[in-house]
N, CA, C and O atoms as a Tinker XYZ file with bonds, in Angstrom:
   492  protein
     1  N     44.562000  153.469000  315.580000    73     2
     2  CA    43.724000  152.494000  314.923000    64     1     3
     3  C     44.054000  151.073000  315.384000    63     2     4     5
     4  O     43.122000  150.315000  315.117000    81     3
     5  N     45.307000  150.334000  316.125000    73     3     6
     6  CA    45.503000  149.576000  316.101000    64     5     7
     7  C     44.650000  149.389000  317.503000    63     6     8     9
     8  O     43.695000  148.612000  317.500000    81     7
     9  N     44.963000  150.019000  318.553000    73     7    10
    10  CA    43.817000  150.316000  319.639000    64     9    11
    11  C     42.706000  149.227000  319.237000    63    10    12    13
    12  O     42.563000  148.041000  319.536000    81    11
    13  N     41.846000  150.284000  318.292000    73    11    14
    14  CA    40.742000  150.049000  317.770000    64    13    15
    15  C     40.111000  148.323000  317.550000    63    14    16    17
    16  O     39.267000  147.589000  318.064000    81    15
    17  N     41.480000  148.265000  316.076000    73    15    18
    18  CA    41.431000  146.862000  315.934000    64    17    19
    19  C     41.636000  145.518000  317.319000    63    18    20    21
    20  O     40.965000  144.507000  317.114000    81    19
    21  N     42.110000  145.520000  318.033000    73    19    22
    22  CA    42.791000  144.796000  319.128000    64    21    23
    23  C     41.285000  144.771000  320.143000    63    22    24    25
    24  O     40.947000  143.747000  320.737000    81    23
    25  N     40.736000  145.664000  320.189000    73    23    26
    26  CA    39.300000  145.691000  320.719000    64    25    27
    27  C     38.091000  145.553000  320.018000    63    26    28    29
    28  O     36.996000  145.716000  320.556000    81    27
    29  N     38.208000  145.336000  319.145000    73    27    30
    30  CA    37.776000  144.646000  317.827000    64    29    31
    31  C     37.724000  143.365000  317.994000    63    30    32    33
    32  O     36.652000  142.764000  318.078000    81    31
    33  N     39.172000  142.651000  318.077000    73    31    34
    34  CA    39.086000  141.499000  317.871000    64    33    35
    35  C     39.134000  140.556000  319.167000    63    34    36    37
    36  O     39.459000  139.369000  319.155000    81    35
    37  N     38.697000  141.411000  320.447000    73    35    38
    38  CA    38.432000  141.068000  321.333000    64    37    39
    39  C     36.851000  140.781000  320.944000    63    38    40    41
    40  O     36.714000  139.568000  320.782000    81    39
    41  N     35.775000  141.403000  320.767000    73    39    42
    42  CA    35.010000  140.970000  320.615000    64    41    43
    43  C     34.278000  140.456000  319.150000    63    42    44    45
    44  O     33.110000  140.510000  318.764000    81    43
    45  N     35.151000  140.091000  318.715000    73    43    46
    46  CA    34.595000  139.691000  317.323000    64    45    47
    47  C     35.584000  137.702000  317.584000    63    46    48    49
    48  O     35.683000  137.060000  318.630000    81    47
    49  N     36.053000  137.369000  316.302000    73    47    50
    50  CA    36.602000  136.037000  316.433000    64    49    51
    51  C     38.139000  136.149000  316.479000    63    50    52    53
    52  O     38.757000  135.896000  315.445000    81    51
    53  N     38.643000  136.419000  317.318000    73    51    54
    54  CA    39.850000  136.711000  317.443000    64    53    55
    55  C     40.765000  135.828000  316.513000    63    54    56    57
    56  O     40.562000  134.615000  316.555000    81    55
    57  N     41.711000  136.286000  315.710000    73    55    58
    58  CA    42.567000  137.552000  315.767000    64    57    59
    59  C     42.222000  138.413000  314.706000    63    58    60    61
    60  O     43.056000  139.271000  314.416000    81    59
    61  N     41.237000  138.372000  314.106000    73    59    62
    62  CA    40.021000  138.857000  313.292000    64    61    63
    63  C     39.027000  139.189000  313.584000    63    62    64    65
    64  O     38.478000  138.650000  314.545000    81    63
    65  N     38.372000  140.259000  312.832000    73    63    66
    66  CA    36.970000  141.042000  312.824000    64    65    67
    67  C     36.150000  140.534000  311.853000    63    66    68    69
    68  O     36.542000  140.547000  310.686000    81    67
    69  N     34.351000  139.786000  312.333000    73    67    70
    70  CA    34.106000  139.368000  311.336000    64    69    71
    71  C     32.809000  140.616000  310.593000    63    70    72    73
    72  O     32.246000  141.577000  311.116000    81    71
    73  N     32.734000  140.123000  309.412000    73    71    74
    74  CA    31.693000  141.001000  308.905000    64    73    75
    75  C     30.836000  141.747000  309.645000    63    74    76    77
    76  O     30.968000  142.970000  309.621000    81    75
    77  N     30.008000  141.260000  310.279000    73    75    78
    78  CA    28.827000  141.805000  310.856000    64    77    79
    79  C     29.334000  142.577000  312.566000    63    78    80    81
    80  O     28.595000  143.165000  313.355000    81    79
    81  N     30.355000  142.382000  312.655000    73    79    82
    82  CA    31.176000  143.564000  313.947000    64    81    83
    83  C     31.876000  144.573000  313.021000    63    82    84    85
    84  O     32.388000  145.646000  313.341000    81    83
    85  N     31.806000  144.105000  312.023000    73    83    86
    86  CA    33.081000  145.513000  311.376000    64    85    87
    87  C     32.354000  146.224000  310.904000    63    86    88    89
    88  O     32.895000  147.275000  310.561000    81    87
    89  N     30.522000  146.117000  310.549000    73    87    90
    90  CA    29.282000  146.718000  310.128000    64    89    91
    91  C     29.030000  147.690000  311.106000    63    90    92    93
    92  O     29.050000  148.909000  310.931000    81    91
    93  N     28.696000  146.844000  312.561000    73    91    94
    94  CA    28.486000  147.529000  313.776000    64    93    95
    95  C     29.396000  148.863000  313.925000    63    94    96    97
    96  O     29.015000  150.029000  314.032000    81    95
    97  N     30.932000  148.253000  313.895000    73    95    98
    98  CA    31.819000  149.286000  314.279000    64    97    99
    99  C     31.931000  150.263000  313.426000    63    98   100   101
   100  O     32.472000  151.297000  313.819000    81    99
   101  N     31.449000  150.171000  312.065000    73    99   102
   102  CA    31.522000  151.663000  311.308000    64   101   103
   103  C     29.947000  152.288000  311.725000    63   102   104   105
   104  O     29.893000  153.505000  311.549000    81   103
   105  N     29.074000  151.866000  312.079000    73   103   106
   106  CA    28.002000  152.713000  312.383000    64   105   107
   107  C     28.015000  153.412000  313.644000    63   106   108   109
   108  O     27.351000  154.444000  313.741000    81   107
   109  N     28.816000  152.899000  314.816000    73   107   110
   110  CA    29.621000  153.480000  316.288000    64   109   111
   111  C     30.580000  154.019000  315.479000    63   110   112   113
   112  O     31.282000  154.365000  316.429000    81   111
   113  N     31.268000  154.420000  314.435000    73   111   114
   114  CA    32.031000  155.294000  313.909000    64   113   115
   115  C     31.401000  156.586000  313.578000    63   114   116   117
   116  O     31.949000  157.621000  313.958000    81   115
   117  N     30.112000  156.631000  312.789000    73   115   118
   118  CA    29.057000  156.927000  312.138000    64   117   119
   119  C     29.813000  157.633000  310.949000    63   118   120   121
   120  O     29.929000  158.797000  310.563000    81   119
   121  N     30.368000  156.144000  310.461000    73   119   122
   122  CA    30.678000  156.602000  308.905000    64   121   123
   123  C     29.880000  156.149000  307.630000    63   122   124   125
   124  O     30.121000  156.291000  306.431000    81   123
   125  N     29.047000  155.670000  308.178000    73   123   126
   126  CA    27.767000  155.416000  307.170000    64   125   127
   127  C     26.852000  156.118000  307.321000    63   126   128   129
   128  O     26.185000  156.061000  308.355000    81   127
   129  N     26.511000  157.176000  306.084000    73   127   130
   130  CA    25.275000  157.692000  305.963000    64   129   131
   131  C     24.776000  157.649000  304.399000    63   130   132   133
   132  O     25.532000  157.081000  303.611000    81   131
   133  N     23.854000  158.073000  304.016000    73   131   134
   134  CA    23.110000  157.745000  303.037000    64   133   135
   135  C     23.259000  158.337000  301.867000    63   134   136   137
   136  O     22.383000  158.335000  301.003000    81   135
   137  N     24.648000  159.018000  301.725000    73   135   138
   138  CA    24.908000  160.285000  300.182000    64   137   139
   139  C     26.407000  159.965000  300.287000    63   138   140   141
   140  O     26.721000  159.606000  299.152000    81   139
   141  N     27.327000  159.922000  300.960000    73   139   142
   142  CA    28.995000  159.655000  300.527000    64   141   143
   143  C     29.120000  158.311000  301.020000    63   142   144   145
   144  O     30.167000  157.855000  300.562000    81   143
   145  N     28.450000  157.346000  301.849000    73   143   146
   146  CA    28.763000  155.683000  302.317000    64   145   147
   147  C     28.049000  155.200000  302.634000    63   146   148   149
   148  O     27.783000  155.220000  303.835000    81   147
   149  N     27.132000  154.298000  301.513000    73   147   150
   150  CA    26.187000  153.696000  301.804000    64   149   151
   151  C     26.612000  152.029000  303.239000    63   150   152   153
   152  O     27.717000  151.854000  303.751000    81   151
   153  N     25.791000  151.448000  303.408000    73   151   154
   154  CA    26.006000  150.006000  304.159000    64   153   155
   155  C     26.291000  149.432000  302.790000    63   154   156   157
   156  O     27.376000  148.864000  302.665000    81   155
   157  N     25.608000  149.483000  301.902000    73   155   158
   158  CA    25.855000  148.238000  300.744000    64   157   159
   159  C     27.432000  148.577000  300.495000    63   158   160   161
   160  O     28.304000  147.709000  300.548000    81   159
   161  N     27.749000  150.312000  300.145000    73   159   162
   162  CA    29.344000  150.114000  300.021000    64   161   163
   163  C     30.648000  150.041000  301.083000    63   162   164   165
   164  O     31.854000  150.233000  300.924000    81   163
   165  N     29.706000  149.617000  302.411000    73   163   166
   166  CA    30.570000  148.717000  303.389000    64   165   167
   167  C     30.619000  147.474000  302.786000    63   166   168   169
   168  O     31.608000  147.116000  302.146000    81   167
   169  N     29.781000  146.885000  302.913000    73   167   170
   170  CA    29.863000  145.473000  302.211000    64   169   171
   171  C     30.572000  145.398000  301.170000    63   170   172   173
   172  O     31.600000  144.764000  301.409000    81   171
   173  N     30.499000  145.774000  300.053000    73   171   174
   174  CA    31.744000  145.626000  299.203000    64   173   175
   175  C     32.688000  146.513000  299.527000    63   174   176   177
   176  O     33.330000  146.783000  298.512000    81   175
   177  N     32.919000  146.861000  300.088000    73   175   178
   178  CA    34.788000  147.385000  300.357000    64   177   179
   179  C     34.903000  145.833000  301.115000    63   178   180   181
   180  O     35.802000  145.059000  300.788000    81   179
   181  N     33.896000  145.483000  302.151000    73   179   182
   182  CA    34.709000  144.240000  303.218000    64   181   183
   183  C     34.415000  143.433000  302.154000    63   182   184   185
   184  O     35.617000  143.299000  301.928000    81   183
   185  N     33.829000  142.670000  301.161000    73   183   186
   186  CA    34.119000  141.620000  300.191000    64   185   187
   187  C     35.409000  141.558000  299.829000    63   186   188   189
   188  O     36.259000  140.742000  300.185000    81   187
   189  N     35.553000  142.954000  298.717000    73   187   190
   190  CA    36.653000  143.325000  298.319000    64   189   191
   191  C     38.250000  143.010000  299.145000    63   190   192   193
   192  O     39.185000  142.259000  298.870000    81   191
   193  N     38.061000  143.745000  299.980000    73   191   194
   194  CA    39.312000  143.234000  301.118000    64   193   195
   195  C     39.496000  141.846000  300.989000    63   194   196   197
   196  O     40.426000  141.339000  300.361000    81   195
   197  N     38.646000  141.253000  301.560000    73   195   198
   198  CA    38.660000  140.107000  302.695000    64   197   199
   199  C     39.334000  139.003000  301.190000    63   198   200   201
   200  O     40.183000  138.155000  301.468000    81   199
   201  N     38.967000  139.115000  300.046000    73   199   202
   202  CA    38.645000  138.075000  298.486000    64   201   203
   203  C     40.058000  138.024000  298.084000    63   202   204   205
   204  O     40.319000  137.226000  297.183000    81   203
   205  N     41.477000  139.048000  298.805000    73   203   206
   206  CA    42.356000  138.857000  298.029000    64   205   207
   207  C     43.343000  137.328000  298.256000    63   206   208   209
   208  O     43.385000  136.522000  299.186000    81   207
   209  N     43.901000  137.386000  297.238000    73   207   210
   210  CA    44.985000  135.959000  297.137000    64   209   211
   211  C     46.186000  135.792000  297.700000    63   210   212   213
   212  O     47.079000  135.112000  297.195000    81   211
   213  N     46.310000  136.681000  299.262000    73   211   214
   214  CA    47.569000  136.640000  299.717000    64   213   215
   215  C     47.931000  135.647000  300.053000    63   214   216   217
   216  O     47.128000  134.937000  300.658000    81   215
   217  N     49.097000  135.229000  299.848000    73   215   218
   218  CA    49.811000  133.687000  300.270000    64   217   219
   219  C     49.483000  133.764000  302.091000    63   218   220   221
   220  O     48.682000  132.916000  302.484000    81   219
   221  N     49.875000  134.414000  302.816000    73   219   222
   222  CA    50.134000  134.318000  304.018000    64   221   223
   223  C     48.536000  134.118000  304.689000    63   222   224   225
   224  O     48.472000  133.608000  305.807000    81   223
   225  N     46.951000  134.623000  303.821000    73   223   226
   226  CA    45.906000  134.324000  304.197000    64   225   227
   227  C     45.440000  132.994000  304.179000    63   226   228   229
   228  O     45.840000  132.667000  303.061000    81   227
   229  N     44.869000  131.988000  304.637000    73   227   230
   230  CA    44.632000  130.846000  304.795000    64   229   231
   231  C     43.239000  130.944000  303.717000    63   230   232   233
   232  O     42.380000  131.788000  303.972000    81   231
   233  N     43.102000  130.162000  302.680000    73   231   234
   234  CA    41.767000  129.575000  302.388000    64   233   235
   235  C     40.807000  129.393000  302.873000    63   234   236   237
   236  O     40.693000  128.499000  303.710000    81   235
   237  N     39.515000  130.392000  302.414000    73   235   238
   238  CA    38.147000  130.662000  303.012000    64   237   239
   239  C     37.709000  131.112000  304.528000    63   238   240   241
   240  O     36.725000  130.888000  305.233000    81   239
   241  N     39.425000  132.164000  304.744000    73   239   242
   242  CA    38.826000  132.637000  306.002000    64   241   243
   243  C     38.608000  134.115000  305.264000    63   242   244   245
   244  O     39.438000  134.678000  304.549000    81   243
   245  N     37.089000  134.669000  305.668000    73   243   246
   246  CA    36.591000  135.803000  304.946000    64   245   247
   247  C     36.633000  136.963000  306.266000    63   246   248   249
   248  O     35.995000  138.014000  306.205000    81   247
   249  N     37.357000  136.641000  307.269000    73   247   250
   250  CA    37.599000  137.790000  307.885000    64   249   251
   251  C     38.666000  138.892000  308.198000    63   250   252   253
   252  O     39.802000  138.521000  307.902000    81   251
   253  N     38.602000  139.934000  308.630000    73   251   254
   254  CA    39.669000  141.341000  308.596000    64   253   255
   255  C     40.659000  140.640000  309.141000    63   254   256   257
   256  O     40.420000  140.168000  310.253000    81   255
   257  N     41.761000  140.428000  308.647000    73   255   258
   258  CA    43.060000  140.390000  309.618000    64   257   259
   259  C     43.460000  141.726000  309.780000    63   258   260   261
   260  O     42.676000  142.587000  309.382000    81   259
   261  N     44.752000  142.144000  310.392000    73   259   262
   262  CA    44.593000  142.963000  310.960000    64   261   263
   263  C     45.379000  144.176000  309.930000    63   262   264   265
   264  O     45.067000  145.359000  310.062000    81   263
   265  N     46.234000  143.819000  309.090000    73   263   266
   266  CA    46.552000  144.742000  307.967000    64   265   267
   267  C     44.540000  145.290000  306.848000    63   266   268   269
   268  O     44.132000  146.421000  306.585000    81   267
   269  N     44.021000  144.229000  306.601000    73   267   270
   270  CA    43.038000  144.478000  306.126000    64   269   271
   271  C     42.312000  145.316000  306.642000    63   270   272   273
   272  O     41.609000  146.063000  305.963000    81   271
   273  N     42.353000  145.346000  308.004000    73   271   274
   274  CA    41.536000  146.279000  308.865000    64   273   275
   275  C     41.831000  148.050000  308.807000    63   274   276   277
   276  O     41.175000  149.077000  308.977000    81   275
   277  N     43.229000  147.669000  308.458000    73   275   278
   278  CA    43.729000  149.159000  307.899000    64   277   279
   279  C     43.884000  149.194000  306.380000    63   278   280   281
   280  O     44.136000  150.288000  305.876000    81   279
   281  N     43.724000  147.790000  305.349000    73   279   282
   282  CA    43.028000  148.349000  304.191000    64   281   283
   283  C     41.960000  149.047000  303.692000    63   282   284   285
   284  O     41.836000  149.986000  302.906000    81   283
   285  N     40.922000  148.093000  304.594000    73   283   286
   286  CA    39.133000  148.724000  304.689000    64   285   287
   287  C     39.035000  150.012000  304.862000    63   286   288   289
   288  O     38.299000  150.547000  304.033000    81   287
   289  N     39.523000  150.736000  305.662000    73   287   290
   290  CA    39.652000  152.356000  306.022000    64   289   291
   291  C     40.229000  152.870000  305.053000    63   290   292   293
   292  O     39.789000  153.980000  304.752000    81   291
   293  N     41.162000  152.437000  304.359000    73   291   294
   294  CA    41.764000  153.330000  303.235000    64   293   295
   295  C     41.043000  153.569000  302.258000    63   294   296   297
   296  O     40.717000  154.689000  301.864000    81   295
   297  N     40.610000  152.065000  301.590000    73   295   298
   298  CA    38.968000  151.659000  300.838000    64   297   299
   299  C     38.347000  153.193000  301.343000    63   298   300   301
   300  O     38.510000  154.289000  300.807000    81   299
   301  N     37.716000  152.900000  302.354000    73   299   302
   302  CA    36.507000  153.956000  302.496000    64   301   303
   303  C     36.709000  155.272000  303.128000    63   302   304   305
   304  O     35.850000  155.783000  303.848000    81   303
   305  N     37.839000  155.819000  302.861000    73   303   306
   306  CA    38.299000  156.997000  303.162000    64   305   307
   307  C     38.311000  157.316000  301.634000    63   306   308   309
   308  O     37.854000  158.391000  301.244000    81   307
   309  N     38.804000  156.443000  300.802000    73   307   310
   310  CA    38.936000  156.949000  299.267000    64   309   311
   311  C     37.477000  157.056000  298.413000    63   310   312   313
   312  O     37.375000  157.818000  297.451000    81   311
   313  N     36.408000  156.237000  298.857000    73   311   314
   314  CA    35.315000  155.684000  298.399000    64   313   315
   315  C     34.430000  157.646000  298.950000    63   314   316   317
   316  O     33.842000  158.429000  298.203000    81   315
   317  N     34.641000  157.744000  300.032000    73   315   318
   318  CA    33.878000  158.528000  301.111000    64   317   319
   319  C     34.304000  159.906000  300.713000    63   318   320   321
   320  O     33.464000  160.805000  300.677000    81   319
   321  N     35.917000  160.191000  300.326000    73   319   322
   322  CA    35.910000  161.676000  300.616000    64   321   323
   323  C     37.016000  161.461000  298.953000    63   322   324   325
   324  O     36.627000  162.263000  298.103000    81   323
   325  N     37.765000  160.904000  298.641000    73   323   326
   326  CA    38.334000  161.118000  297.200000    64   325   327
   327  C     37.101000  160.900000  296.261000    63   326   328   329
   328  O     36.915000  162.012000  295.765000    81   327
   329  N     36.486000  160.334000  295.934000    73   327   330
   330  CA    35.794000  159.897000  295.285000    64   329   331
   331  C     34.790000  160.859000  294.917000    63   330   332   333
   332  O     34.675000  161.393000  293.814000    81   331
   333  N     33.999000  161.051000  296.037000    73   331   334
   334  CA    33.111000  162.255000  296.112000    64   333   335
   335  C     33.952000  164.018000  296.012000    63   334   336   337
   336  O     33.346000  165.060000  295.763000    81   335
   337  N     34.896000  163.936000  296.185000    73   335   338
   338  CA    35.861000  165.544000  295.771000    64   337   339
   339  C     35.929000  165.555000  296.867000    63   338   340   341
   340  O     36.402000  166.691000  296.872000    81   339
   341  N     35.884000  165.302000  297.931000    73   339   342
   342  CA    35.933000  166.208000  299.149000    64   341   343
   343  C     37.151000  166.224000  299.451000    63   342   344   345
   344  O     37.345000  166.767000  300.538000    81   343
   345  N     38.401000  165.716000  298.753000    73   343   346
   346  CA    39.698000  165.350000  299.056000    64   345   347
   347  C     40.768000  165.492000  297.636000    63   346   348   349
   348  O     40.492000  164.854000  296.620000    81   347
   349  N     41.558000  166.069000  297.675000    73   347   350
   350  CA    42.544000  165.858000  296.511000    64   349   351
   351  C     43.640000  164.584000  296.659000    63   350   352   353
   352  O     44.344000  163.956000  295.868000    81   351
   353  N     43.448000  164.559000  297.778000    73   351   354
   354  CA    44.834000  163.139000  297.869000    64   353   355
   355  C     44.081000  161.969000  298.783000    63   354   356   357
   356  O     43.004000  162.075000  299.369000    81   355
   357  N     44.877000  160.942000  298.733000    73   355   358
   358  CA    44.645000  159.958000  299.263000    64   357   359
   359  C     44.779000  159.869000  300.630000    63   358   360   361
   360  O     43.904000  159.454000  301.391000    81   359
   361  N     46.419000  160.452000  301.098000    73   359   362
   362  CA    46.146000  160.796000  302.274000    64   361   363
   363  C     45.226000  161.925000  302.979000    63   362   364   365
   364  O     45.071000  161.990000  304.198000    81   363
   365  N     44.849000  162.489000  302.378000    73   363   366
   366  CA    43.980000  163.540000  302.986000    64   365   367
   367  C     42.823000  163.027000  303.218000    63   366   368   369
   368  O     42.224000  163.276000  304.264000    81   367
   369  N     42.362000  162.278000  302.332000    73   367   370
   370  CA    41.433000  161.441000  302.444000    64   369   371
   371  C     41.448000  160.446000  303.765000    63   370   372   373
   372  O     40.407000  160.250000  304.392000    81   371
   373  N     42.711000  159.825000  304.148000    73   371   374
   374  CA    42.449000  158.747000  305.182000    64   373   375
   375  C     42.616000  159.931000  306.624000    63   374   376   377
   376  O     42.155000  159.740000  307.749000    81   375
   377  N     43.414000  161.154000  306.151000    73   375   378
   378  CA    43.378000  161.979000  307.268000    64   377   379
   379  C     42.017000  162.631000  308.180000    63   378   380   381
   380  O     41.905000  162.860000  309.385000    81   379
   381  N     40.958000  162.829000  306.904000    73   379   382
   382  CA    39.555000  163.159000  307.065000    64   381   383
   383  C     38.735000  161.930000  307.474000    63   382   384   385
   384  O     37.687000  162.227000  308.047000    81   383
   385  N     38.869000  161.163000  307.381000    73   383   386
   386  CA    38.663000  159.846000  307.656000    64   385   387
   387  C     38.786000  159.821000  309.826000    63   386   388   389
   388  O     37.952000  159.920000  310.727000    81   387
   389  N     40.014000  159.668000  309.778000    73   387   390
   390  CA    40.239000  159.469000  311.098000    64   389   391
   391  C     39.907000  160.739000  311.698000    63   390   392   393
   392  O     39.322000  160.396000  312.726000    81   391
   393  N     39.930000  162.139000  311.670000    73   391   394
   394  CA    39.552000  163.384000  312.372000    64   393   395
   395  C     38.187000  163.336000  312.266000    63   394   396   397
   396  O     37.638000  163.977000  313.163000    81   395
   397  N     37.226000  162.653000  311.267000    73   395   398
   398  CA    35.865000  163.071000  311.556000    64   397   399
   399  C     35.482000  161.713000  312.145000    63   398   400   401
   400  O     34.323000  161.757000  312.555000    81   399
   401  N     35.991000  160.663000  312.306000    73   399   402
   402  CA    35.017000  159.652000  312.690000    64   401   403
   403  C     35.886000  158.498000  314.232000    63   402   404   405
   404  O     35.350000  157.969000  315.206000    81   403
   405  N     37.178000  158.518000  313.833000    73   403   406
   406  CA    37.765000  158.174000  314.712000    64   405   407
   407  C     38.132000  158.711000  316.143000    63   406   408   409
   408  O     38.268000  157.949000  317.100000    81   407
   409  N     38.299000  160.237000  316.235000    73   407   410
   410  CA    38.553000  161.022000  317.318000    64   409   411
   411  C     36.945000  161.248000  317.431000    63   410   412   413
   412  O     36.174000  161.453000  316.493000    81   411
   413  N     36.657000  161.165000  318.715000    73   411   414
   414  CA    35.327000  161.298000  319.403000    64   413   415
   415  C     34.158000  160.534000  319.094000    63   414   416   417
   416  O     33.354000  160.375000  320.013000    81   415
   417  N     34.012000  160.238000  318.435000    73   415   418
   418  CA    32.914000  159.536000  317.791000    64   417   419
   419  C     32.825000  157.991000  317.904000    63   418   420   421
   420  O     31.817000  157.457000  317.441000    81   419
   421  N     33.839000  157.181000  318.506000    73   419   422
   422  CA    33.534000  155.954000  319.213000    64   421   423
   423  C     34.016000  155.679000  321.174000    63   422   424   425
   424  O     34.895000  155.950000  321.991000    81   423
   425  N     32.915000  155.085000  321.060000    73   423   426
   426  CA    32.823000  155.501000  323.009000    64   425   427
   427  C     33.983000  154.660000  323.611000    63   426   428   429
   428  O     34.242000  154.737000  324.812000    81   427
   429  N     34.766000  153.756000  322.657000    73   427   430
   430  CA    35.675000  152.538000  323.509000    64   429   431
   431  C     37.213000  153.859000  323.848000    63   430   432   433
   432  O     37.721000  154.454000  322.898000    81   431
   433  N     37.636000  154.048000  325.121000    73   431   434
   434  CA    38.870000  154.659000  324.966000    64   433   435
   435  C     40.510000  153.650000  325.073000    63   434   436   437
   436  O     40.731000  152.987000  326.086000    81   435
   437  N     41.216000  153.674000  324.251000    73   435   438
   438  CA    42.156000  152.880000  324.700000    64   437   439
   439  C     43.133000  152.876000  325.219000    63   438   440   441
   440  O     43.896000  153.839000  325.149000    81   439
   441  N     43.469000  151.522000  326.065000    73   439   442
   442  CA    44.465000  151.714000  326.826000    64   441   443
   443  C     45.089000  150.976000  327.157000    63   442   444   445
   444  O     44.536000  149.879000  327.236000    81   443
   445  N     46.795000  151.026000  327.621000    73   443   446
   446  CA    47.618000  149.854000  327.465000    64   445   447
   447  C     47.540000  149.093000  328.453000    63   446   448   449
   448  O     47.070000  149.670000  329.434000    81   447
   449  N     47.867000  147.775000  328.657000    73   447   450
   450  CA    47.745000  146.428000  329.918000    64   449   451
   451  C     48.032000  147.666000  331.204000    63   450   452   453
   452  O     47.051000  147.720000  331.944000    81   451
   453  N     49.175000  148.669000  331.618000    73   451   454
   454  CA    49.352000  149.274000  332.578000    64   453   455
   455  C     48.278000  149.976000  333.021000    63   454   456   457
   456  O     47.948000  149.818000  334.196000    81   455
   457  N     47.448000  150.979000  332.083000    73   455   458
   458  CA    46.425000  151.465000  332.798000    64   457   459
   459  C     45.621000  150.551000  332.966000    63   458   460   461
   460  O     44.938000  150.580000  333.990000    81   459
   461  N     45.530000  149.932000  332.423000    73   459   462
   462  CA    44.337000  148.575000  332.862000    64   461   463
   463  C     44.268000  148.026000  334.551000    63   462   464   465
   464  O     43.482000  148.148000  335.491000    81   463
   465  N     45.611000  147.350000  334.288000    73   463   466
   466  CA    45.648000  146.957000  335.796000    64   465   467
   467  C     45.960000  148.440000  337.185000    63   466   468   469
   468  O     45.821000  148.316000  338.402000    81   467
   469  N     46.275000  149.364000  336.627000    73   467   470
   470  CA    46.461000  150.444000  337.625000    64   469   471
   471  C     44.983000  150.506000  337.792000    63   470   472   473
   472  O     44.455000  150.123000  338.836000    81   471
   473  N     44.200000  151.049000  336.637000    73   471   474
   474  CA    42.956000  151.317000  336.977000    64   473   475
   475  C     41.547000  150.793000  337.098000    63   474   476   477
   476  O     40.535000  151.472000  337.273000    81   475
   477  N     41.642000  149.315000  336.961000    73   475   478
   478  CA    40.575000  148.405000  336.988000    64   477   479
   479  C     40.828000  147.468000  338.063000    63   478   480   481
   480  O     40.046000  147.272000  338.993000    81   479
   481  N     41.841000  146.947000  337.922000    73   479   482
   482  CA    42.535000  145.763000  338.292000    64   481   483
   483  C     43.015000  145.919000  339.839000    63   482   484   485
   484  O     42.912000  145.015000  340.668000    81   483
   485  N     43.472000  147.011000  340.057000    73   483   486
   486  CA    44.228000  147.048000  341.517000    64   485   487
   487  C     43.608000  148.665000  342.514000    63   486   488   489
   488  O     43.922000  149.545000  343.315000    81   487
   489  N     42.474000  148.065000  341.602000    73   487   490
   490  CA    41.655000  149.477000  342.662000    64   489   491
   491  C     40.236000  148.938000  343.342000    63   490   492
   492  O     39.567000  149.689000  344.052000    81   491
């Protein structure tokens, strides 16, 4: 997931993901559908997140840092599969989470600065 995020916040406002890329990126997840995760309850899980009073967050920045980015998923792993029964635990919940939507289901593959430059960079 951190992958994820880091290419995220490459194209979003770095060193943050803003709303409307973190929308995009759960629908290239395709964890929004219309009976266990609506878009509206993307939007409030990312309200929710983004609204808390952590000292270390700066005033009126409303975007994912990068712990939030792995709050939001927990949010909607619990929202998506505890909530609805499909899960007895929480972790099982974020486990179903990442096996149905994270493995295969987004086209970015990641990879560290080495394969980069082995395989982009110096070929």
């Amino acid at each position: 997931m951190l992958d994820h995020f880091f290419y995220m916040t490459g194209h979003s406002n770095y060193p943050q993901v803003s709303w409307m890329d973190f929308s995009a990126f759960c629908q290239q997840l395709h964890l929004i559908d219309e009976t266990t995760l609506t878009l509206n309850d993307i939007d409030l899980l990312y309200i929710s997140t983004t609204s808390s009073k952590a000292p270390e967050k700066p005033q009126g920045m409303n975007n994912l840092c990068r712990y939030e980015f792995f709050e939001i998923f927990v949010r909607a792993a619990k929202v998506k599969y505890l909530e609805r029964g499909r899960a007895s635990t929480i972790d099982e919940a974020v486990k179903m989470l990442i096996n149905n939507h994270f493995k295969g289901n987004y086209k970015y593959k990641p990879q560290g600065g080495k394969t980069f430059r082995e395989e982009v960079i110096w070929q």
